[in-house]
Each structure stands twice: as structure tokens, then as C-alpha cells.
Amino acid sequence: MIDRSRRGRMLAAAAATALALGVTAACGSGSEPTSGGSSAAAPVTVKVQTFGGGKNFGYKEAIDKWNASHTDIKIQEEHLTDQFEQVYWPQMIQWLQAGSGAGDVVGIDEGGMGLAKAHPEWWADLGEYGLSNRQGDFAPWKWDGGLSADGKLFGLGTDLGGMSLCYRRDLFEKAGLPGDRDAVSALWPTWDDFIKVGQKFQDKVKDTKFVDGTNTLYNVLLVQEAAKNGGVSYFDKSNTLIVDKNPAVKSAYDFAVKISQDGLTAKLRNFTPEWNTGMKKSQFATLGCPSWMLGAVSGDDGAGPEFSGKWDVAAVPGGGGNWGGSWLAVPKQSKHPKEAAAVADYLTGKEAEVSVFTYSGNMPSNTQAQQDPAVQGAKNEYFNNAPVGDIFAKSASTLQPVFLGVKHAQVKNAVESVISALDDGSVPYDQAWQKLVDDAVKAAG
């Protein structure tokens, strides 16, 4: 998930209090572990650390179900922050390097997986707990993403980042534009068309900007253009920084400049308190929506329940894209690796990933879950009963992976800081590209 999909608060990390007991985990294909014959005074508590806005990883219902039916292992989720690149991942790296502080199971956004893969010494080998038999549950690129540099399985896929565009149906109608999602999708086959629609919108609705800011759509364009340019963004597949050489980066940058100069943005950086407030105050009418973004919009911190039915989901200009998705891994420092592996197995199994989708909108990376009728036929009441299952299930089969380098998260944060700064005026347009390149070089080390 996404990016997917991030507010700058970091909760203090607390060590999981648990007493060890003998259990036998029936792992494989997301199966739930069963108790062994030994007895113990208390269950093992497995701490799962996550990040993200809104309903983040969407585990509430799945965890509640597990804890209601298990006495030997209890799952405790610790949501640390909304912001992955700025807060969660830097802190997690410190804990992993120090050998203490990380949870028993930790979520890792795609942007951190390059670095995670390069450090097999940080992770438990999930193959030792029977989870290598899960390979058939994932697309090859998603499975391979969870293999470390030495070829061992350390991560299991959670969600995917199939693309759409969220829009305020009521504000479109106020502007004299169609509100129906099919008619809206037909308005913008290209990004040039999208800008033209935005100009029409703002001519009619003076107190609302067309888009949230530059960063969200910059990322949508970047993944679309990356697919056309060898499947790479900030780094090539030898981990060489190519920010100033990759046409995908420059095309996405140019689009961000265009919508900013045209005055179409509310000048809000995504996944900040101000961005959340902007949704509540109707300061913008559209934003790029990978599947995990639906939870960020509908959650209490986002637009919230009072805007249910006012948002809808349309096709994204330019046709699809693959932004986001995460993995679960077990740090080697966990005192309960067997139990943690069983929990990671469960949370990435078919039943749990279906539950996550119906609860928060995160598209399963588990292919069995993708094919489940509860996913395929799902409609999202908050988004005016949009057929999100059909929208995102179709995109899942055609997603193209984008290579992300070891330092992707650090470079991404540096680049997006400039993309946001050119929009809010703190970096002049004529200096922004060079600053973006210079800051990316510094971040890459």
C-alpha cells in the first residue's frame, strides 16, 4: 500500500510483551496456525507495525477475527505514522540496524523494498517456516519483490496499486460537468484533456481547486511514463541514479509544473494534515487514486463520513499505472519468528486480503483473493457505489512492475519535496528542475 498510499506523527515504539509458548503453525496459502500440545500462562503477542493514512493496511476486521478465534497467538497492530518515506522508513532502518525496536511483523512500502532486499541480515527467512509454498498465490513480479539479495523469502505481498481517479461528483455537477463516472471518464482520455476539464471546472466553481496539489498526479504520471521507458523511474536496474536522464521523470515533472502554473492546484502536499483538512473543506475536487487511496479519502482523517456518496471513481487519463503496494516481513530481531511468520501468512492469505479489500479498498496482491466474488463484484458505498472490484480487478492482471532502487524512498522524498515546493512558491519554477536533480543526487548519497 501504498504509497500507499503518511502524516508526520511517529508513535513511540513499545516492546511487545509476550511469554513464549510452544505452538505448531499450519502455514501455507494463508492458513491459520493451530495450537500445539503445550500449555502456557499467556498467549504470544505478535506486534504488527504499519503505516499509512485513512484505514492504512485495512487489517482491523482481519485482526479482530483472528484474535476472537485464537488463544495461543494474539495480534497487536501498531500504526506508527501516515508518512512512509519521511518518518516510518527512516525510523525502521534505525531499528533494523540497531537490532531492536522493530515489531514482529513490519509493513514495507514498495519504495523501501530495494533497500530491504539488499540487507538479508535484517530478516527472518520465511522459507524456514514453510512459506515458500505461497509462490503460486502471487504474480511473479510481486513474489520476486519479497526475495532478498541472497534469494531467500523475506516478504509476502499485501496489496497492489491499480489506478483510478477520484472526483467529487457533486462539485462536477455544480460546474455543469457530467457527474456519471462513465461520462466523466470520457472527458479525459489524455492528460491534456484533463487540464482542459480543470480549466472549465474552475471557471464555474471559484472556491474549489481542480486537484489537490502537484505530488499526487506527479506520481500517477511517473508510473505511467516509467512503463513506457523500460520500467524504471529514479534508478536504472543497475541502481544508477537516472533522475536527469529518464524521460519518465521529466515528463511527470513538466506536467506538475503545468497544472501549478495554470492555477489548478490547491497547493497541498498529499498525506499531510493540511491535505486531510483540504478534503474536509472541499478545497479540491480530484486526485489520483490507486486502490489504497480510497481508504485515505473515506477515512475519518480524510474526507470522512459526511462526504459519503459525494465522491466517485473514474478512469485515470492515460490508461492505468502501478503506484504502490506493500509487503510484510519478519525482522530477525523478533523473539517470536515462528508465530510472526504464521501471522504474516494469515494476513497475506486469501481470506484476509478479501477482508482488507472490502474494508478499506486495498486491492489484493493475492491472486486467489483477486478472483474471489467478494472482490470481483464489490461496490464501494462511500464512492457512490462505484464498482471498485471490477475497476481494480481488471487492472491487477495488466500491472507492469516499476524497478525501484535501493535508495528509492530517500530520493522519492527529496524529489517530491521539490515538486511540492514549486507549487507553493518556495522554489521558483525556473530553478526547480535543477534543484530536483541536485537534491536527488544528495539523497542517493
Short mmCIF file of C-alpha atoms in Angstrom, two decimals:
data_model
loop_
_atom_site.label_atom_id
_atom_site.label_comp_id
_atom_site.label_asym_id
_atom_site.label_seq_id
_atom_site.Cartn_x
_atom_site.Cartn_y
_atom_site.Cartn_z
CA MET A 1 0.00 0.00 0.00
CA ILE A 2 0.77 2.35 -0.79
CA ASP A 3 2.28 4.77 -1.01
CA ARG A 4 0.10 3.54 -0.48
CA SER A 5 -0.88 5.38 -0.30
CA ARG A 6 1.84 9.35 5.97
CA ARG A 7 1.13 12.08 8.44
CA GLY A 8 4.25 13.09 10.31
CA ARG A 9 3.46 11.68 13.73
CA MET A 10 5.57 8.81 14.98
CA LEU A 11 4.19 7.00 17.94
CA ALA A 12 6.72 5.84 20.49
CA ALA A 13 7.72 2.25 19.83
CA ALA A 14 6.92 -0.08 22.71
CA ALA A 15 8.38 -3.56 23.05
CA ALA A 16 5.79 -6.31 22.63
CA THR A 17 5.13 -8.01 25.98
CA ALA A 18 4.76 -11.70 25.45
CA LEU A 19 5.56 -15.04 27.05
CA ALA A 20 6.89 -17.75 24.77
CA LEU A 21 4.98 -20.96 24.39
CA GLY A 22 5.24 -23.89 22.02
CA VAL A 23 2.94 -23.75 19.03
CA THR A 24 2.84 -25.52 15.73
CA ALA A 25 1.88 -23.23 12.87
CA ALA A 26 -0.03 -24.75 10.00
CA CYS A 27 1.42 -22.41 7.40
CA GLY A 28 0.81 -22.21 3.69
CA SER A 29 -1.67 -20.49 1.40
CA GLY A 30 -2.74 -18.16 4.18
CA SER A 31 -3.79 -20.97 6.51
CA GLU A 32 -4.29 -20.22 10.19
CA PRO A 33 -1.96 -21.83 12.75
CA THR A 34 -3.31 -24.33 15.21
CA SER A 35 -2.27 -24.73 18.80
CA GLY A 36 0.34 -27.27 19.76
CA GLY A 37 0.04 -29.58 22.70
CA SER A 38 1.93 -27.45 25.19
CA SER A 39 0.26 -25.16 27.68
CA ALA A 40 1.33 -21.67 28.72
CA ALA A 41 0.32 -18.96 31.12
CA ALA A 42 -0.32 -16.36 28.41
CA PRO A 43 -0.56 -16.17 24.61
CA VAL A 44 2.27 -14.92 22.46
CA THR A 45 1.59 -11.36 21.30
CA VAL A 46 2.74 -10.62 17.76
CA LYS A 47 3.17 -6.91 17.12
CA VAL A 48 2.42 -5.81 13.55
CA GLN A 49 3.77 -2.35 12.69
CA THR A 50 2.08 -0.47 9.85
CA PHE A 51 1.90 2.97 8.25
CA GLY A 52 -0.47 4.89 6.00
CA GLY A 53 -3.39 7.29 6.01
CA GLY A 54 -7.07 6.53 6.48
CA LYS A 55 -7.60 2.83 7.14
CA ASN A 56 -3.94 2.22 6.21
CA PHE A 57 -3.33 -1.54 5.77
CA GLY A 58 -7.00 -2.26 6.43
CA TYR A 59 -6.32 -5.04 8.93
CA LYS A 60 -8.88 -4.21 11.62
CA GLU A 61 -11.52 -6.79 10.69
CA ALA A 62 -8.97 -9.49 9.85
CA ILE A 63 -7.15 -9.00 13.15
CA ASP A 64 -10.37 -8.90 15.15
CA LYS A 65 -11.40 -12.22 13.59
CA TRP A 66 -8.05 -13.82 14.37
CA ASN A 67 -7.98 -12.63 17.97
CA ALA A 68 -11.53 -13.83 18.56
CA SER A 69 -10.67 -17.37 17.49
CA HIS A 70 -7.11 -17.82 18.76
CA THR A 71 -5.92 -18.21 22.31
CA ASP A 72 -2.28 -19.08 21.59
CA ILE A 73 -1.28 -16.08 19.45
CA LYS A 74 -2.72 -12.58 19.65
CA ILE A 75 -2.11 -9.91 17.01
CA GLN A 76 -1.48 -6.33 18.13
CA GLU A 77 -1.36 -3.75 15.35
CA GLU A 78 0.72 -0.62 15.94
CA HIS A 79 0.05 2.07 13.35
CA LEU A 80 3.08 4.34 13.54
CA THR A 81 2.52 7.19 11.08
CA ASP A 82 0.87 8.26 7.84
CA GLN A 83 4.21 9.06 6.19
CA PHE A 84 6.39 6.23 4.93
CA GLU A 85 9.39 7.97 3.34
CA GLN A 86 9.70 10.84 5.80
CA VAL A 87 9.04 9.05 9.09
CA TYR A 88 8.31 5.33 9.11
CA TRP A 89 11.12 4.01 6.94
CA PRO A 90 13.97 6.11 8.40
CA GLN A 91 12.92 5.01 11.90
CA MET A 92 12.54 1.38 10.81
CA ILE A 93 16.03 1.41 9.28
CA GLN A 94 17.44 2.63 12.60
CA TRP A 95 15.69 -0.17 14.48
CA LEU A 96 16.81 -2.80 11.99
CA GLN A 97 20.41 -1.61 12.15
CA ALA A 98 20.32 -1.47 15.96
CA GLY A 99 18.81 -4.93 16.29
CA SER A 100 15.91 -3.78 18.48
CA GLY A 101 12.75 -1.66 18.29
CA ALA A 102 11.08 -3.20 15.24
CA GLY A 103 7.87 -5.18 15.55
CA ASP A 104 7.49 -8.91 14.99
CA VAL A 105 5.90 -8.22 11.60
CA VAL A 106 6.51 -4.95 9.74
CA GLY A 107 4.92 -3.43 6.66
CA ILE A 108 7.23 -2.18 3.92
CA ASP A 109 6.08 0.07 1.08
CA GLU A 110 7.41 -0.67 -2.40
CA GLY A 111 9.76 2.30 -2.06
CA GLY A 112 11.65 0.60 0.76
CA MET A 113 11.89 -2.85 -0.76
CA GLY A 114 15.07 -2.19 -2.72
CA LEU A 115 16.96 -1.43 0.48
CA ALA A 116 15.21 -4.23 2.37
CA LYS A 117 16.22 -6.77 -0.30
CA ALA A 118 19.84 -5.63 -0.05
CA HIS A 119 20.01 -6.48 3.68
CA PRO A 120 19.07 -10.13 4.19
CA GLU A 121 20.72 -9.97 7.61
CA TRP A 122 17.75 -7.90 8.83
CA TRP A 123 15.10 -10.51 8.06
CA ALA A 124 13.93 -13.94 9.10
CA ASP A 125 13.91 -16.48 6.27
CA LEU A 126 10.21 -17.22 5.83
CA GLY A 127 11.11 -20.33 3.89
CA GLU A 128 12.21 -21.88 7.18
CA TYR A 129 8.57 -21.68 8.31
CA GLY A 130 7.11 -23.33 5.23
CA LEU A 131 6.05 -20.19 3.38
CA SER A 132 7.94 -20.86 0.15
CA ASN A 133 4.83 -22.78 -0.89
CA ARG A 134 2.97 -19.47 -1.20
CA GLN A 135 4.61 -18.61 -4.54
CA GLY A 136 1.57 -19.63 -6.57
CA ASP A 137 -0.56 -17.05 -4.73
CA PHE A 138 1.17 -14.05 -6.31
CA ALA A 139 2.13 -12.67 -9.69
CA PRO A 140 5.81 -13.43 -10.41
CA TRP A 141 6.91 -9.81 -10.01
CA LYS A 142 5.16 -9.49 -6.64
CA TRP A 143 6.68 -12.73 -5.36
CA ASP A 144 10.15 -11.81 -6.59
CA GLY A 145 9.83 -8.47 -4.79
CA GLY A 146 9.89 -10.38 -1.49
CA LEU A 147 13.14 -12.25 -2.23
CA SER A 148 16.31 -10.89 -0.67
CA ALA A 149 19.62 -10.42 -2.45
CA ASP A 150 20.65 -13.95 -1.46
CA GLY A 151 17.44 -15.42 -2.88
CA LYS A 152 15.62 -16.10 0.39
CA LEU A 153 11.97 -15.30 1.01
CA PHE A 154 11.62 -12.43 3.47
CA GLY A 155 8.43 -10.62 2.39
CA LEU A 156 4.88 -11.57 1.38
CA GLY A 157 2.75 -9.24 -0.72
CA THR A 158 -0.16 -7.30 0.74
CA ASP A 159 -1.76 -5.06 -1.90
CA LEU A 160 -1.35 -3.62 -5.38
CA GLY A 161 -1.62 -0.08 -6.70
CA GLY A 162 -4.01 -0.29 -9.64
CA MET A 163 -5.00 3.20 -10.74
CA SER A 164 -8.16 5.29 -10.95
CA LEU A 165 -9.10 8.91 -10.40
CA CYS A 166 -11.33 10.01 -7.51
CA TYR A 167 -13.57 13.02 -8.07
CA ARG A 168 -16.27 15.00 -6.29
CA ARG A 169 -19.43 14.13 -8.21
CA ASP A 170 -21.45 16.92 -6.61
CA LEU A 171 -18.88 19.59 -7.45
CA PHE A 172 -18.64 18.40 -11.05
CA GLU A 173 -22.39 18.80 -11.40
CA LYS A 174 -22.15 22.24 -9.81
CA ALA A 175 -19.66 23.16 -12.54
CA GLY A 176 -22.06 21.97 -15.24
CA LEU A 177 -19.98 18.86 -15.95
CA PRO A 178 -21.41 15.34 -16.00
CA GLY A 179 -21.45 13.51 -12.69
CA ASP A 180 -21.81 9.98 -14.03
CA ARG A 181 -18.50 8.09 -13.77
CA ASP A 182 -18.57 6.75 -17.34
CA ALA A 183 -19.30 10.19 -18.74
CA VAL A 184 -16.56 11.70 -16.56
CA SER A 185 -14.06 9.08 -17.73
CA ALA A 186 -14.91 10.00 -21.33
CA LEU A 187 -14.00 13.64 -20.64
CA TRP A 188 -10.28 12.94 -20.29
CA PRO A 189 -8.73 10.22 -22.46
CA THR A 190 -5.48 12.22 -22.28
CA TRP A 191 -3.83 14.43 -19.68
CA ASP A 192 -4.22 17.44 -21.98
CA ASP A 193 -7.95 16.78 -21.89
CA PHE A 194 -7.78 16.54 -18.12
CA ILE A 195 -6.28 20.03 -17.91
CA LYS A 196 -8.97 21.42 -20.22
CA VAL A 197 -11.67 19.94 -17.97
CA GLY A 198 -9.94 21.50 -14.98
CA GLN A 199 -9.99 24.92 -16.59
CA LYS A 200 -13.72 24.58 -17.30
CA PHE A 201 -14.31 23.44 -13.73
CA GLN A 202 -12.54 26.39 -12.18
CA ASP A 203 -14.32 28.86 -14.41
CA LYS A 204 -17.55 27.73 -12.73
CA VAL A 205 -16.51 26.76 -9.19
CA LYS A 206 -14.40 29.60 -7.83
CA ASP A 207 -13.86 28.38 -4.27
CA THR A 208 -12.53 24.89 -5.11
CA LYS A 209 -9.37 23.95 -6.99
CA PHE A 210 -9.47 21.14 -9.51
CA VAL A 211 -6.68 18.99 -7.99
CA ASP A 212 -5.16 18.60 -4.54
CA GLY A 213 -1.60 19.53 -5.43
CA THR A 214 1.27 18.55 -7.68
CA ASN A 215 2.58 15.46 -5.89
CA THR A 216 -0.30 13.04 -6.31
CA LEU A 217 -0.69 13.41 -10.05
CA TYR A 218 3.09 13.65 -10.49
CA ASN A 219 3.29 10.11 -9.13
CA VAL A 220 0.49 8.89 -11.39
CA LEU A 221 2.25 10.31 -14.45
CA LEU A 222 5.61 8.96 -13.30
CA VAL A 223 4.46 5.34 -13.11
CA GLN A 224 2.64 5.61 -16.42
CA GLU A 225 5.70 7.06 -18.15
CA ALA A 226 8.05 4.62 -16.41
CA ALA A 227 6.17 1.76 -18.05
CA LYS A 228 6.99 3.34 -21.43
CA ASN A 229 10.66 3.84 -20.56
CA GLY A 230 11.99 0.47 -19.56
CA GLY A 231 10.06 0.09 -16.32
CA VAL A 232 12.39 2.39 -14.36
CA SER A 233 11.97 5.71 -12.57
CA TYR A 234 14.75 7.22 -10.41
CA PHE A 235 17.27 4.38 -10.82
CA ASP A 236 18.13 2.03 -13.64
CA LYS A 237 18.30 -1.69 -12.98
CA SER A 238 21.98 -1.45 -12.03
CA ASN A 239 20.99 1.01 -9.27
CA THR A 240 22.50 4.01 -11.05
CA LEU A 241 20.65 7.28 -10.45
CA ILE A 242 18.98 8.44 -13.69
CA VAL A 243 16.72 11.25 -12.49
CA ASP A 244 18.15 13.72 -15.01
CA LYS A 245 18.26 11.18 -17.85
CA ASN A 246 14.95 9.34 -17.61
CA PRO A 247 12.22 10.89 -19.82
CA ALA A 248 9.61 9.50 -17.42
CA VAL A 249 10.79 11.79 -14.62
CA LYS A 250 10.96 14.87 -16.83
CA SER A 251 7.51 14.22 -18.35
CA ALA A 252 5.92 13.87 -14.92
CA TYR A 253 7.78 16.97 -13.71
CA ASP A 254 6.64 19.03 -16.71
CA PHE A 255 3.03 18.05 -16.04
CA ALA A 256 3.35 19.09 -12.38
CA VAL A 257 4.69 22.47 -13.47
CA LYS A 258 1.86 22.87 -15.97
CA ILE A 259 -1.00 22.26 -13.53
CA SER A 260 0.68 24.51 -10.97
CA GLN A 261 1.26 27.38 -13.40
CA ASP A 262 -2.32 27.05 -14.64
CA GLY A 263 -3.56 27.56 -11.09
CA LEU A 264 -5.37 24.22 -10.94
CA THR A 265 -3.95 23.02 -7.62
CA ALA A 266 -4.90 23.66 -4.00
CA LYS A 267 -1.14 23.62 -3.26
CA LEU A 268 -1.48 20.77 -0.75
CA ARG A 269 1.11 18.06 -0.25
CA ASN A 270 -0.50 14.66 -0.04
CA PHE A 271 -0.65 12.78 3.27
CA THR A 272 -0.28 15.87 5.44
CA PRO A 273 -2.75 17.27 7.98
CA GLU A 274 -3.39 20.19 5.62
CA TRP A 275 -4.27 17.77 2.82
CA ASN A 276 -6.74 15.96 5.06
CA THR A 277 -8.27 19.29 6.07
CA GLY A 278 -8.49 20.21 2.39
CA MET A 279 -10.73 17.21 1.78
CA LYS A 280 -12.99 18.12 4.68
CA LYS A 281 -13.26 21.71 3.45
CA SER A 282 -13.81 20.81 -0.22
CA GLN A 283 -10.66 22.62 -1.27
CA PHE A 284 -10.13 20.30 -4.25
CA ALA A 285 -12.27 18.10 -6.50
CA THR A 286 -9.97 15.39 -7.91
CA LEU A 287 -6.93 13.32 -7.01
CA GLY A 288 -5.13 10.31 -8.41
CA CYS A 289 -6.43 7.16 -6.69
CA PRO A 290 -4.54 3.92 -6.57
CA SER A 291 -6.83 1.40 -4.87
CA TRP A 292 -5.32 2.01 -1.44
CA MET A 293 -6.14 5.74 -1.73
CA LEU A 294 -9.86 5.01 -1.34
CA GLY A 295 -9.32 4.35 2.35
CA ALA A 296 -7.32 7.56 2.74
CA VAL A 297 -10.19 9.57 1.24
CA SER A 298 -13.05 7.88 3.07
CA GLY A 299 -11.35 7.54 6.45
CA ASP A 300 -12.08 9.77 9.42
CA ASP A 301 -8.81 11.65 8.87
CA GLY A 302 -9.69 12.19 5.21
CA ALA A 303 -12.98 13.49 3.88
CA GLY A 304 -14.84 11.46 6.49
CA PRO A 305 -18.36 10.02 6.64
CA GLU A 306 -20.13 13.30 5.96
CA PHE A 307 -18.94 13.18 2.34
CA SER A 308 -20.16 9.64 1.66
CA GLY A 309 -21.80 9.48 -1.77
CA LYS A 310 -20.25 12.75 -2.91
CA TRP A 311 -17.03 11.14 -4.11
CA ASP A 312 -16.90 8.79 -7.09
CA VAL A 313 -14.28 6.84 -9.07
CA ALA A 314 -13.48 7.33 -12.77
CA ALA A 315 -10.83 6.09 -15.18
CA VAL A 316 -7.47 7.80 -14.97
CA PRO A 317 -6.26 9.71 -18.05
CA GLY A 318 -3.52 7.95 -19.96
CA GLY A 319 -4.67 4.46 -19.05
CA GLY A 320 -3.76 2.77 -15.78
CA GLY A 321 -0.50 2.67 -13.91
CA ASN A 322 1.06 0.80 -11.00
CA TRP A 323 1.62 3.03 -7.96
CA GLY A 324 2.06 1.40 -4.62
CA GLY A 325 1.70 -1.85 -2.85
CA SER A 326 3.45 -3.25 0.19
CA TRP A 327 4.89 -6.40 1.74
CA LEU A 328 5.00 -7.89 5.22
CA ALA A 329 8.33 -9.07 6.62
CA VAL A 330 9.56 -10.56 9.91
CA PRO A 331 12.63 -8.84 11.36
CA LYS A 332 15.30 -11.26 12.51
CA GLN A 333 15.28 -9.47 15.88
CA SER A 334 11.76 -10.78 16.63
CA LYS A 335 11.64 -13.03 19.68
CA HIS A 336 8.73 -14.92 18.13
CA PRO A 337 9.68 -15.55 14.48
CA LYS A 338 7.60 -18.73 14.09
CA GLU A 339 4.46 -17.04 15.39
CA ALA A 340 5.24 -13.88 13.40
CA ALA A 341 5.60 -15.92 10.20
CA ALA A 342 2.22 -17.53 10.89
CA VAL A 343 0.64 -14.07 11.28
CA ALA A 344 2.28 -12.77 8.07
CA ASP A 345 1.00 -15.88 6.31
CA TYR A 346 -2.54 -15.28 7.56
CA LEU A 347 -2.61 -11.55 6.75
CA THR A 348 -1.49 -12.19 3.16
CA GLY A 349 -3.83 -15.15 2.65
CA LYS A 350 -6.95 -15.11 0.54
CA GLU A 351 -9.47 -14.62 3.33
CA ALA A 352 -7.61 -11.77 5.00
CA GLU A 353 -6.86 -9.93 1.75
CA VAL A 354 -10.51 -10.16 0.70
CA SER A 355 -11.42 -8.72 4.12
CA VAL A 356 -8.92 -5.90 3.65
CA PHE A 357 -10.37 -5.02 0.25
CA THR A 358 -13.97 -4.92 1.43
CA TYR A 359 -12.97 -2.90 4.50
CA SER A 360 -10.52 -0.37 3.09
CA GLY A 361 -10.30 -0.79 -0.70
CA ASN A 362 -6.70 -2.04 -0.86
CA MET A 363 -6.51 -4.29 -3.93
CA PRO A 364 -5.21 -7.76 -3.02
CA SER A 365 -1.91 -8.93 -4.43
CA ASN A 366 -3.00 -12.49 -3.63
CA THR A 367 -4.33 -13.76 -6.96
CA GLN A 368 -6.86 -16.08 -5.28
CA ALA A 369 -8.28 -13.09 -3.43
CA GLN A 370 -8.43 -11.08 -6.66
CA GLN A 371 -10.65 -13.75 -8.18
CA ASP A 372 -12.99 -14.02 -5.22
CA PRO A 373 -16.58 -12.93 -5.98
CA ALA A 374 -16.49 -10.61 -2.95
CA VAL A 375 -13.69 -8.70 -4.70
CA GLN A 376 -14.79 -9.01 -8.31
CA GLY A 377 -18.33 -7.83 -7.57
CA ALA A 378 -17.51 -5.28 -4.87
CA LYS A 379 -19.10 -1.85 -4.88
CA ASN A 380 -18.00 0.96 -2.62
CA GLU A 381 -20.94 2.70 -0.97
CA TYR A 382 -18.84 5.70 0.05
CA PHE A 383 -17.88 6.33 -3.58
CA ASN A 384 -21.47 6.35 -4.82
CA ASN A 385 -21.48 2.55 -5.17
CA ALA A 386 -18.64 2.61 -7.68
CA PRO A 387 -17.86 -0.93 -8.96
CA VAL A 388 -14.37 -0.86 -7.47
CA GLY A 389 -13.97 -4.63 -7.70
CA ASP A 390 -14.43 -4.55 -11.44
CA ILE A 391 -12.29 -1.43 -11.84
CA PHE A 392 -9.29 -2.67 -9.88
CA ALA A 393 -9.51 -6.42 -10.57
CA LYS A 394 -9.22 -5.72 -14.29
CA SER A 395 -6.19 -3.51 -13.73
CA ALA A 396 -4.45 -6.05 -11.50
CA SER A 397 -3.87 -8.52 -14.33
CA THR A 398 -2.17 -5.93 -16.53
CA LEU A 399 0.00 -4.09 -14.00
CA GLN A 400 3.60 -3.60 -15.07
CA PRO A 401 6.24 -3.54 -12.33
CA VAL A 402 8.49 -0.50 -12.00
CA PHE A 403 12.04 -1.09 -10.78
CA LEU A 404 12.79 0.82 -7.58
CA GLY A 405 16.39 1.23 -6.47
CA VAL A 406 17.98 0.70 -3.07
CA LYS A 407 17.69 4.40 -2.25
CA HIS A 408 14.30 4.94 -3.93
CA ALA A 409 12.47 6.06 -0.79
CA GLN A 410 15.11 8.65 0.05
CA VAL A 411 15.21 10.03 -3.49
CA LYS A 412 11.43 9.99 -3.77
CA ASN A 413 11.11 12.13 -0.64
CA ALA A 414 13.70 14.61 -1.93
CA VAL A 415 12.08 14.87 -5.37
CA GLU A 416 8.54 15.25 -4.04
CA SER A 417 9.67 17.97 -1.65
CA VAL A 418 10.74 19.99 -4.70
CA ILE A 419 7.57 19.10 -6.64
CA SER A 420 5.56 20.43 -3.71
CA ALA A 421 7.78 23.48 -3.23
CA LEU A 422 7.46 24.67 -6.82
CA ASP A 423 3.70 24.56 -6.32
CA ASP A 424 3.64 26.55 -3.09
CA GLY A 425 6.10 29.11 -4.47
CA SER A 426 9.02 28.39 -2.16
CA VAL A 427 11.12 27.24 -5.14
CA PRO A 428 10.86 29.34 -8.35
CA TYR A 429 9.77 27.45 -11.45
CA ASP A 430 12.97 28.34 -13.33
CA GLN A 431 15.12 26.84 -10.57
CA ALA A 432 13.02 23.82 -9.66
CA TRP A 433 14.36 21.25 -12.13
CA GLN A 434 18.00 21.82 -11.21
CA LYS A 435 17.16 21.74 -7.51
CA LEU A 436 15.23 18.50 -8.02
CA VAL A 437 18.27 16.91 -9.70
CA ASP A 438 20.71 18.24 -7.11
CA ASP A 439 18.59 17.12 -4.17
CA ALA A 440 18.10 13.67 -5.72
CA VAL A 441 21.87 13.28 -6.06
CA LYS A 442 22.34 14.21 -2.39
CA ALA A 443 19.61 11.82 -1.28
CA ALA A 444 21.13 8.98 -3.30
CA GLY A 445 24.41 9.53 -1.49
#
